[in-house]
XYZ file of C-alpha atoms in Angstrom:
445
model
C 17.806 -25.908 27.794
C 14.165 -25.327 27.596
C 13.469 -23.836 23.624
C 10.366 -21.652 25.520
C 14.104 -19.533 27.669
C 15.710 -18.924 24.646
C 12.627 -17.204 22.436
C 12.175 -15.453 25.547
C 16.259 -13.975 26.105
C 15.575 -13.309 22.109
C 12.222 -11.043 22.607
C 13.760 -9.447 25.976
C 17.046 -8.370 22.744
C 14.311 -7.289 20.800
C 12.658 -5.322 23.266
C 16.621 -3.502 24.029
C 16.932 -3.285 19.963
C 13.466 -1.699 19.334
C 13.902 0.532 22.677
C 17.223 1.807 22.040
C 19.182 0.252 24.750
C 20.576 -1.536 21.610
C 20.962 0.905 18.616
C 21.852 -0.012 15.019
C 25.396 -0.869 14.694
C 25.295 -1.295 18.352
C 27.438 -4.540 19.487
C 25.672 -6.929 21.332
C 27.277 -8.049 24.516
C 29.020 -11.660 24.765
C 27.670 -15.004 25.605
C 29.128 -14.957 28.957
C 28.600 -11.615 29.503
C 24.703 -11.569 28.904
C 24.531 -14.733 30.137
C 25.475 -13.880 33.419
C 23.098 -11.141 33.421
C 19.843 -12.717 32.728
C 21.035 -15.912 34.849
C 21.570 -18.480 31.986
C 24.281 -20.644 29.925
C 26.183 -19.298 27.049
C 24.487 -21.902 25.010
C 21.514 -20.466 25.473
C 22.125 -17.265 25.112
C 23.901 -18.665 21.794
C 20.591 -20.140 21.012
C 18.422 -16.927 21.213
C 21.641 -14.744 19.058
C 21.042 -17.103 16.122
C 16.829 -16.985 16.037
C 17.790 -12.888 15.826
C 20.091 -13.517 12.978
C 17.201 -15.875 11.378
C 15.110 -12.952 12.032
C 17.977 -10.154 10.169
C 18.234 -8.367 13.996
C 21.164 -8.719 14.289
C 24.532 -10.001 12.304
C 27.201 -12.497 13.367
C 30.824 -12.346 11.826
C 33.452 -14.441 13.336
C 36.125 -13.239 15.155
C 34.329 -9.695 15.971
C 30.953 -10.424 17.827
C 27.584 -9.564 17.085
C 25.593 -6.623 15.844
C 22.158 -4.915 15.673
C 21.334 -4.513 12.155
C 19.648 -1.494 10.691
C 15.995 -1.984 10.089
C 14.026 -1.728 7.263
C 11.732 0.964 8.410
C 9.053 -0.320 5.443
C 8.982 -3.973 7.091
C 8.807 -2.763 10.371
C 5.815 -0.300 9.524
C 4.182 -2.679 7.439
C 3.666 -5.914 8.955
C 1.466 -8.985 8.163
C -0.835 -10.798 10.241
C 0.784 -14.033 11.460
C -2.494 -16.072 10.991
C -6.066 -15.127 10.171
C -6.521 -14.899 14.257
C -4.765 -11.264 14.234
C -6.026 -8.023 14.316
C -4.093 -6.533 11.870
C -3.845 -2.471 12.690
C -0.671 -1.971 10.385
C -1.098 -2.302 6.713
C -3.134 0.743 5.552
C -5.149 -0.446 2.489
C -8.245 -0.147 0.817
C -10.823 -2.866 2.558
C -10.434 -5.651 0.159
C -13.418 -7.668 1.036
C -15.518 -4.947 -0.715
C -13.484 -5.049 -4.297
C -12.703 -8.729 -4.585
C -15.334 -9.414 -6.919
C -16.053 -6.776 -9.167
C -11.713 -6.762 -9.331
C -12.224 -10.655 -10.316
C -14.709 -9.452 -12.804
C -12.238 -7.173 -14.292
C -9.305 -8.890 -14.800
C -11.195 -11.591 -16.774
C -12.394 -9.384 -18.727
C -9.046 -7.611 -19.452
C -7.859 -11.351 -20.406
C -10.351 -11.706 -22.723
C -9.135 -8.123 -24.411
C -5.573 -9.753 -24.609
C -4.413 -9.151 -28.022
C -0.783 -9.170 -29.870
C -0.632 -5.463 -29.965
C -1.708 -5.342 -26.073
C 0.584 -8.191 -25.134
C 3.779 -6.182 -26.919
C 6.042 -3.339 -26.250
C 4.870 0.026 -26.536
C 6.840 3.518 -26.583
C 5.549 6.287 -23.194
C 5.447 3.965 -20.937
C 1.612 2.546 -21.375
C -0.098 2.663 -24.311
C -2.332 6.023 -25.016
C -5.635 4.357 -23.889
C -4.387 3.470 -20.223
C -2.395 6.899 -20.158
C -5.582 8.982 -20.725
C -7.918 6.454 -18.130
C -5.022 7.729 -15.976
C -5.567 11.463 -16.527
C -9.367 11.667 -15.877
C -8.828 9.767 -11.925
C -6.565 12.017 -11.409
C -8.970 15.209 -12.834
C -11.752 13.737 -11.122
C -9.487 14.225 -7.337
C -8.198 17.465 -8.237
C -5.426 17.727 -10.447
C -5.522 19.833 -13.497
C -3.232 20.028 -16.644
C -2.833 16.384 -17.450
C -2.792 14.837 -20.781
C -1.933 11.365 -22.171
C 1.649 13.278 -23.026
C 2.384 14.436 -19.226
C 1.244 11.455 -17.771
C 3.311 8.723 -17.409
C 2.034 5.182 -16.182
C 4.372 3.464 -13.095
C 3.691 0.218 -11.392
C 2.128 1.870 -8.737
C 2.898 4.678 -6.787
C 5.711 3.857 -4.416
C 7.549 2.577 -8.306
C 6.826 6.891 -9.223
C 8.562 7.645 -5.780
C 11.328 5.641 -6.133
C 11.769 6.751 -10.340
C 11.660 10.694 -9.100
C 14.004 10.547 -6.334
C 16.780 8.966 -8.534
C 16.277 11.444 -11.030
C 15.673 14.405 -9.313
C 18.764 14.086 -6.505
C 22.041 12.389 -7.092
C 23.574 10.570 -3.939
C 24.495 12.670 -1.169
C 21.356 15.220 -1.519
C 18.971 16.019 0.961
C 15.009 15.725 0.210
C 12.154 17.426 2.758
C 9.709 15.598 4.163
C 7.088 15.944 6.644
C 8.726 15.460 10.073
C 6.238 12.542 10.071
C 5.990 10.929 7.047
C 5.500 7.959 4.910
C 8.271 5.179 6.110
C 8.387 4.133 2.320
C 9.487 7.580 1.460
C 12.170 7.195 4.116
C 13.160 4.093 2.920
C 14.125 5.061 -1.145
C 16.258 8.067 0.669
C 18.155 5.361 2.542
C 18.267 2.888 0.016
C 19.996 5.954 -2.813
C 21.833 7.510 -0.179
C 20.115 10.482 -0.001
C 19.439 12.961 3.595
C 16.344 13.107 4.456
C 15.116 16.220 7.206
C 11.810 16.617 8.302
C 9.884 19.689 8.058
C 7.446 21.032 11.086
C 3.347 20.141 10.698
C 1.015 21.843 12.345
C -3.410 21.488 11.726
C -2.997 21.970 8.728
C -0.015 20.081 7.182
C 4.014 20.874 6.395
C 4.092 24.180 7.752
C 5.258 27.277 5.262
C 7.931 28.926 7.243
C 9.839 26.101 8.595
C 9.906 24.968 4.987
C 11.396 27.723 4.577
C 13.577 27.609 6.988
C 14.739 24.248 5.628
C 15.036 25.431 2.653
C 17.634 27.785 2.886
C 19.496 25.479 5.965
C 19.653 22.691 4.559
C 19.251 23.478 0.216
C 17.092 21.029 -0.291
C 16.709 19.579 -4.011
C 13.109 18.117 -3.650
C 10.194 18.591 -1.023
C 7.844 15.434 -0.566
C 4.305 16.387 0.738
C 1.054 14.736 1.148
C -1.517 16.572 0.869
C -4.348 14.870 1.595
C -4.935 12.442 4.502
C -1.406 12.101 5.267
C 0.072 9.279 6.296
C 0.530 8.782 8.903
C -1.749 11.888 11.043
C -4.095 12.407 8.322
C -3.870 15.442 8.360
C -5.463 17.230 5.013
C -4.329 20.655 3.952
C -6.681 23.450 2.846
C -6.688 25.295 -0.441
C -4.692 28.305 1.067
C -2.325 25.978 2.980
C -1.260 24.441 -0.335
C -1.297 28.095 -2.111
C 1.706 28.845 0.931
C 3.316 25.178 0.088
C 3.419 26.326 -3.865
C 4.637 30.066 -3.241
C 7.346 28.525 -1.261
C 8.154 25.959 -3.641
C 8.104 28.716 -6.527
C 9.969 31.415 -4.716
C 13.340 29.087 -4.344
C 13.181 27.460 -8.032
C 12.935 23.358 -6.330
C 10.995 20.898 -6.789
C 7.429 19.423 -5.523
C 6.838 15.566 -5.302
C 2.860 16.140 -4.467
C 1.863 12.086 -2.942
C -1.760 12.551 -3.885
C -2.869 8.980 -2.938
C -5.141 9.711 -0.600
C -6.776 12.545 -2.824
C -10.028 10.178 -3.314
C -10.895 10.119 0.583
C -12.174 13.836 0.203
C -15.677 14.440 0.643
C -15.250 17.505 -2.071
C -12.242 17.172 -5.187
C -9.648 19.825 -3.384
C -7.224 21.384 -5.753
C -3.595 19.936 -6.149
C -0.575 22.062 -5.036
C 0.458 20.613 -8.158
C -2.215 22.981 -10.176
C -0.853 26.357 -9.070
C 3.267 25.316 -9.672
C 3.006 22.641 -12.930
C 6.551 23.612 -13.619
C 8.040 22.889 -10.563
C 5.876 20.017 -9.160
C 5.276 16.023 -10.336
C 2.395 14.430 -8.845
C 1.416 11.125 -8.376
C -1.749 8.855 -8.013
C -2.988 5.428 -8.246
C -4.956 3.117 -7.267
C -3.262 1.432 -4.540
C -5.306 2.966 -1.865
C -9.004 2.632 -3.462
C -9.092 -0.470 -5.569
C -6.086 -2.968 -4.515
C -2.222 -2.605 -3.687
C -1.810 -5.353 -6.211
C -3.382 -3.885 -9.263
C -0.422 -1.397 -8.999
C -1.102 1.259 -11.684
C 0.554 4.681 -10.307
C 0.134 7.991 -12.565
C 2.571 10.423 -13.022
C 1.782 14.163 -14.001
C 5.513 15.643 -14.898
C 6.876 18.486 -16.529
C 7.033 19.191 -20.399
C 10.747 19.468 -19.671
C 11.299 16.064 -17.931
C 8.512 13.483 -20.004
C 11.623 12.352 -22.234
C 13.762 11.866 -19.400
C 11.754 9.813 -16.969
C 10.348 7.763 -20.127
C 13.757 6.958 -20.453
C 14.136 5.802 -17.282
C 11.179 4.273 -16.998
C 12.217 1.620 -20.088
C 15.642 1.435 -18.695
C 14.235 0.600 -14.898
C 11.061 -1.786 -15.726
C 10.359 -1.275 -19.599
C 6.354 -0.719 -19.010
C 4.214 -1.516 -16.488
C 1.842 -4.838 -17.010
C -0.362 -3.649 -19.650
C -3.096 -6.511 -18.045
C -3.132 -4.590 -14.601
C -4.124 -1.135 -17.113
C -6.634 -3.530 -18.855
C -8.836 -3.684 -16.024
C -8.080 -0.446 -14.326
C -8.969 1.521 -17.686
C -11.607 -0.680 -18.028
C -12.920 0.201 -13.766
C -12.456 4.095 -14.341
C -14.313 3.822 -18.101
C -17.255 2.514 -16.795
C -17.578 4.637 -13.901
C -17.328 1.619 -11.462
C -13.785 2.366 -9.962
C -15.059 5.772 -8.476
C -18.043 4.009 -6.822
C -15.561 1.496 -5.652
C -13.539 4.937 -4.321
C -16.650 6.246 -3.216
C -17.405 2.823 -1.089
C -14.251 2.617 0.271
C -14.214 6.388 1.551
C -18.305 5.722 3.308
C -16.232 2.947 5.161
C -13.724 4.996 6.458
C -15.810 7.358 7.638
C -18.090 4.999 9.794
C -15.135 3.236 11.011
C -13.431 6.400 12.037
C -16.955 6.768 14.115
C -16.215 3.646 15.931
C -12.940 4.816 16.372
C -13.774 7.811 18.157
C -16.670 5.929 20.149
C -14.470 3.119 21.376
C -11.211 4.857 21.890
C -12.475 8.135 22.550
C -10.345 9.194 20.525
C -10.827 12.978 18.173
C -9.501 10.652 14.739
C -10.158 12.034 10.934
C -13.752 12.299 9.838
C -12.546 10.582 7.304
C -9.350 8.819 6.398
C -7.632 5.163 6.699
C -5.704 5.270 9.797
C -5.510 7.045 13.379
C -3.139 8.656 14.896
C -3.450 7.111 18.039
C -1.169 9.061 21.408
C -0.479 6.775 23.850
C -1.475 7.361 27.549
C 1.659 8.328 29.585
C 2.559 5.281 31.116
C 3.208 3.689 28.073
C 6.500 3.124 26.130
C 5.346 3.227 22.291
C 7.851 0.238 21.594
C 6.580 -1.454 24.671
C 3.471 -1.115 23.730
C 3.840 -2.116 20.395
C 5.506 -5.768 21.700
C 2.529 -5.916 24.570
C -0.124 -5.766 21.287
C 1.239 -8.479 19.146
C 1.777 -10.996 22.149
C -2.236 -10.412 22.527
C -3.165 -10.937 18.441
C -2.594 -7.097 17.796
C -0.504 -6.153 14.775
C 0.071 -1.810 15.373
C 2.468 0.095 13.536
C 5.361 1.942 15.987
C 5.293 6.012 15.789
C 8.403 6.265 15.990
C 9.211 4.921 12.467
C 7.470 7.767 10.870
C 9.442 10.598 12.165
C 11.951 12.093 9.889
C 13.828 14.154 12.572
C 14.603 10.764 15.196
C 11.914 12.217 17.730
C 9.981 10.036 19.821
C 6.040 10.722 19.368
C 4.521 8.876 21.464
C 2.181 7.641 19.380
C 0.440 4.714 17.037
C -0.347 4.068 13.531
C -3.737 2.486 13.882
C -5.053 1.149 9.771
C -9.356 0.628 10.652
C -9.270 -0.847 7.371
C -6.992 -3.993 6.442
C -9.747 -6.131 9.108
C -11.923 -7.230 6.435
C -14.985 -7.010 9.421
C -16.542 -4.979 11.049
C -17.579 -7.003 13.912
C -13.368 -8.003 13.994
C -12.539 -4.406 14.082
C -14.398 -3.424 16.974
C -13.466 -6.089 19.550
C -9.368 -5.438 17.968
C -10.009 -1.562 18.550
C -11.896 -2.533 22.010
C -8.675 -4.978 23.119
C -6.585 -2.266 21.866
C -8.331 0.462 24.501
C -8.324 -2.183 27.268
C -4.097 -2.851 26.981
C -3.872 1.228 26.916
C -5.490 1.587 29.865
C -3.912 -1.093 31.774
C -0.391 -1.061 33.857
C 2.390 -2.114 31.897
C 3.533 -5.709 32.304
C 6.464 -6.647 34.359
C 9.815 -7.906 32.807
C 9.750 -12.024 32.427
C 12.499 -12.812 34.772
C 15.066 -15.541 33.925
């Protein structure tokens, strides 16, 4: 039996899973049936199935057969590169090589500032000076009304999203999201037994009329919006659209979660939706996209009605986020260096967007960490993702972002995770050439 052969068969099965031929929960053919189809032996099929079990793509049960696992949307989208030769267009993060030195210095200075007070437990989700720094950060990028009382510290923005979804909804409830949305939201909802329904997008973001229709038809408990440099489309809501969304939220007396993690990328601050409806909204910001995902500093502004319950939930959940991270973050914010680093990331994003426009002939955003890239008609997106990976190009399939299960026939490309601009240009050129090429034939067995 050839080792290469069972691995090729496993890839063929994975392609069938990815393109929907073998949907989640599907019972795979028996070893004998698939062996006959692929002109190989049952032993080779068994080896391929075991490889897919190890990769958690399928599950095998004695006496029942082998079934396709339900995929984790988030893990499918965020894929670590196999080695340093890969071009990782999948992870949406800042260009970390620019921030490494100041972050190292800040962490070393934070260690020097440690005291028994800072190393112990504290109330209110974190120390007052750290909450004040969070208020300063969010205000810089368009949020008003934040204070040390109504601002809570979380272990990153994703933790803030999870806290709010669990606090504001019950199992079985519906959450309205953008039709194309961050898979981390859908992963939380799926794990918590909540349903998501997508609201249509246009060139200005979530459509107010469709939001009203979704509210009337599905009666969601809350709405989640990413107003700036929306993931994956890159759309930024103008003020007039933010006003319209706020009006719908207030008129229907439901909750809004405003995930403004990319607000720092706007050339000029844009007033948060939460400014208009402070009694109906929860505002999330943080440092993962501007400084580093490892810093795990999320800032949550909440209505006064929910301060106590969310403080209690944070204590029950993690007690408090690491003060060491917040010492470093506070130092960077108070000195102004955090804002300089954020501006550097915005400028880098602008340059890289221009590179993408030049190489891919794609009209993307002026700023933003990613592009929402339409594939040529002759490419099926899952096949493109697989062929790209074979060439060391890690990209995110558009289907992982679709809340309503439609096929957007797009690929999301992060422009920032590749530290070298030269390597970014090389990777973009390879993607361009792959998109222009004919679809490869399936490897025969």
